Amino acid sequence: MSALFLPLVLSTACTVDERTLVVMAEEEQLDSWIVLEDLAREFEAEHPGVHVRLLPLGGAAGAQDKGKFMLAGDLQLDLLRIDITELAAYVGEGALLDLSPCFEADPTWDPQDYFPSVLAALRAPDGRLYGLPSTFTPYVMYVNRDLLHERGLEFPTPDWTWDDFLRAARSATRAADGNGRPATVGISLTQWLQAVAPWIWQNGARLLDDEGRAAMHEPAFVEALEFLHGLLHEERVASFDASFQNQLSQGLFQAGRAAFYGPVGYWETYRFRHIEDFAWDVVPLPRGERSATAIAMTVYVVPRTSAEPELAYRFLRRMAGERYQRTLARIGNGVPGLIAAARSADFLKPDVAPASEHVFLDVIPEARFLPPLSNWRAIETLCQAELEGILLVEDFDVAAACERMRAKTQRFLDREARRRSLPRMAPWAVPGTLALGLGVLVAIGLFRRGRRPVAWRAREERQAYVLLLPWGLGFLLFLVGPALVSLVLACSEWTPLRPFADKRWVALENVTRLFSDATFATSLKATAVYALVAVPLGLALALALALLLRRATFGVGAVRTLAYLPAIVSPVIIGALWRVLLRADDGLVNAGLEAVGLTGPAWLRDPDWVVPAFVLMSLWSVGAQMLVFLGALQAVDPALEEAARIDGAGTWRRFRHVLLPALTPVVLFNLLTGSINAFQIFAQPYVMTGGGPGDASRFLILYLYQTGFRHLDVGYASAIAWVVFALLALLCLVLLRWSRRWVWYAAETPS
Amino acid sequence: MVAALGLVRRGDAFVRRATHYVLLGMTAVVFGFPLVFLLLTALRPEGQGLRGGLLELPTEPAFENWARALEQMGDFPLLLWNTTVITVLSIAGQLFTCSLAGYAFARLRFRGRDTLFLCVLATMLLPDQVTAIPKFLLFRQLGLVDTFYPLVLPTVLGGAPFFIFLFRQYFLSLPEELSEAARIDGCTPFQAWWRIFLPLARPMLATVAIFTFLATWNDFWAPLIYILSPEKRTLTLALAGFNRTYNTAVEHMMAASSIVLFPCVLIYFLAQKVFLRGIRVAASKH
């Protein structure tokens, strides 16, 4: 029925112009989008017959992953913006086009137009050039001028040192109330690897040694992290938030409660320009043994599969050209890679804070990129867990954590090196598996055919199969098929950066790897603990609410509505909302606890409390389960309860012996659906914590997802997926078996 | 607590009712509160959203946040239209496929029924992420990426296992005589489904419709992967764009969130009664 009018409404197949250039480089909601559209129209006017298609990146959450899907699907994509930390992975997998011939043939090309160190990061060791910078930013320190002034402190000079910094941070820290919570802190620290790297480099340490091996165990490295640990837990002059995307650390500075904030990049100026209560500025990072800082950057590259490399190059020059770079600078995206744009008033913005925008340019000579190497984005996730542990936990063995960081990174590097030498998978692996799967299904069908039924039964049977056709087709096409393919993937090494045909065979290695993967163990444990706590609590709360709301007294209707309302809110919105509600210092949850005389934990910042925080959130969305209980309660015959009452049964006994037995089928129902949902929790941690602090909230599906799209290891991700599936199936079987002992069905048994 | 459960003996009626209302009030506050907070944040001037005094009413409500959020989301009517088309088609697809399958599993006798139904249940256990990449490659093969097909087709072909399950439970609860009567009147199973069972299943249809509405309306992941062109984007995609790497303005995010949330709340309020009835039936048996 609905299948009939589908083609009419969905006739959206794209019409292809003579030549199309597909560009996915910016986010649609930035003010720069209009300028980009302008550029595209201009380009079309100059190149008749060419159509520029601008595809928006999907916002922070999806930006890096959408391009990978397009590359994996071999869709036309001619210009793409990626993060510099992923460049090496793209290059390593041969996913990018070497643009050097284009540059060499172009008389207007002058490498001197761009900051040399920035351009160098885009070059392979053999001199090939893979793209041009969008914007970049060195990490600097943001300073609350007024707060320093108030405490009688000098504004830092550009060559200030760790000692100067420590002194300033000490005098800026003031405890507010009796409970020792600071009103102002010296520094609101940032924590991701790129932000921690400057401290490490300044102390003369390094991430990799000269042979390219992980060097996180070296004394100078450990010392740098001990310094940071000390800032938080010995000096107590710092505050640190492990929350995703750093939002809370920003907030502290923005509220005027931190003298320093950093190390962090240019992007914060956009938000901070709304600060009216105090004057702020930026300074270079304090120097340690030497001065150093890190650079974050996004770059424009041309995928190897580009259909129009020539046009792509020309449009790339425009996107990295003066007009567009000045636009990006004006809206606060970062420092333009083009020197002329960076020195323009559009970047320096003389009349808008910060006054010292030039600091971002001044520190470029001492700024470094993470070492050129495969996939720093993956290594960042690996190190993140340890970094957060070091910064969050007071009695933490920093040296041991550094050693773990080294081991994890080294294991990752070894695997990366090995994956290039793996044998290719035979091209018939996927079709073969599909055929085999289908064959098995047919065989089962034939084998279990059973006795031929009587005539009218045979007709009913035929018609039943027809009615099941829509379901059956989808089942085969969208479930069995893809599941079989993912089974093949589970035995292979593949990244979305390579064509699907280019899979490497690893047999069962992905499965055996699971046993030695500490992160997987942590992830499994976190998920199990979450499910074990959230499911029974959810059931109890849902039941209590249903009992409370079962009789229609005044106001019950409204409260029922309210209690269910959270269940209809999108997880993305729930995540954004609860991240604010669960703030340690001034979140509403802790404010509520304080009102009844309790001191709330740091929730999302505390490895021990982050899972309970997710449990709390899940309890808020318990509405659907409540409704199911409510439905079942209303189906209980009131006469039964009345009879029990007349027999003298008390409240508890009536609940225990009349209501509860009638509820057991729905208890089982809620138990099963609740367990399935709990095991598959993904959207909330994805939006709220990204898996941290440490690995504390890296639930299974999140880990699976990050493995596939961040570590670019789809094979391993598929293996994890199948393990999750097997575990869930086992759990459900056990629950069903167990339920036979306590589920009580009313007189009629289900047919 | 016990008193509020409405289970105590007569006599202390006042205490009982008082506790009942106190608990009701507490429930309302606890559950309604975060959403009130969302609205309050959406009303704060840019840059003020995360500052102290979370519960204070904004002195000058920044209604311009909504205007700005709408503006930033792009062509709002188009986004709304796209989302609506996808949602309506998904609902139609789910209702058709799931009620058919649920009916067949509940009321028809055929060989392999239990095995097939077990397959339906087993698919509930398979995380979506397992099939995401192969499914994408499939739609790519079919040339359907950047159309609405990948978002709608799986509802028409296949349907959600959970809804098939709900329909089966519902049809099981209807009296056996209905099928008999239909058969005697010469109805084919399809006719019996269309003329007799579907009209009786109205509460279940409403429930599944609302569930599908919420799931499709709020879906972020599928549109993110499959929709490329700006003119085919959905509301949640536009919303996710607010959560940027840099430059996130929480107030606009909340304002945009409330805009996306509004239709859900509205539909829920309007359809609440039917919806609750459907859930009750679904829950009554296993």
mmCIF file of C-alpha atoms in Angstrom, chain A residues 373-379 382 406-419 513 710-713:
data_model
loop_
_atom_site.group_PDB
_atom_site.id
_atom_site.type_symbol
_atom_site.label_atom_id
_atom_site.label_comp_id
_atom_site.label_asym_id
_atom_site.label_seq_id
_atom_site.Cartn_x
_atom_site.Cartn_y
_atom_site.Cartn_z
ATOM 1 C CA LEU A 373 52.445 9.349 12.015
ATOM 2 C CA SER A 374 49.414 7.266 11.426
ATOM 3 C CA ASN A 375 46.212 8.328 13.105
ATOM 4 C CA TRP A 376 46.795 10.543 16.143
ATOM 5 C CA ARG A 377 43.084 10.792 16.590
ATOM 6 C CA ALA A 378 43.066 7.131 17.573
ATOM 7 C CA ILE A 379 46.080 7.472 19.835
ATOM 8 C CA LEU A 382 43.836 5.661 23.800
ATOM 9 C CA ARG A 406 53.218 3.922 26.256
ATOM 10 C CA ALA A 407 52.197 0.285 26.031
ATOM 11 C CA LYS A 408 48.818 1.099 24.509
ATOM 12 C CA THR A 409 50.296 3.484 21.977
ATOM 13 C CA GLN A 410 53.057 1.079 21.048
ATOM 14 C CA ARG A 411 50.613 -1.777 20.575
ATOM 15 C CA PHE A 412 48.581 0.463 18.300
ATOM 16 C CA LEU A 413 51.658 1.471 16.303
ATOM 17 C CA ASP A 414 52.750 -2.151 15.907
ATOM 18 C CA ARG A 415 49.369 -3.116 14.598
ATOM 19 C CA GLU A 416 49.366 -0.192 12.183
ATOM 20 C CA ALA A 417 52.726 -1.267 10.840
ATOM 21 C CA ARG A 418 51.576 -4.842 10.458
ATOM 22 C CA ARG A 419 48.291 -4.171 8.715
ATOM 23 C CA ARG A 513 42.432 -9.700 20.475
ATOM 24 C CA ARG A 710 38.090 6.689 15.153
ATOM 25 C CA HIS A 711 40.590 3.881 15.197
ATOM 26 C CA LEU A 712 39.408 3.116 11.651
ATOM 27 C CA ASP A 713 39.319 -0.552 12.535
#
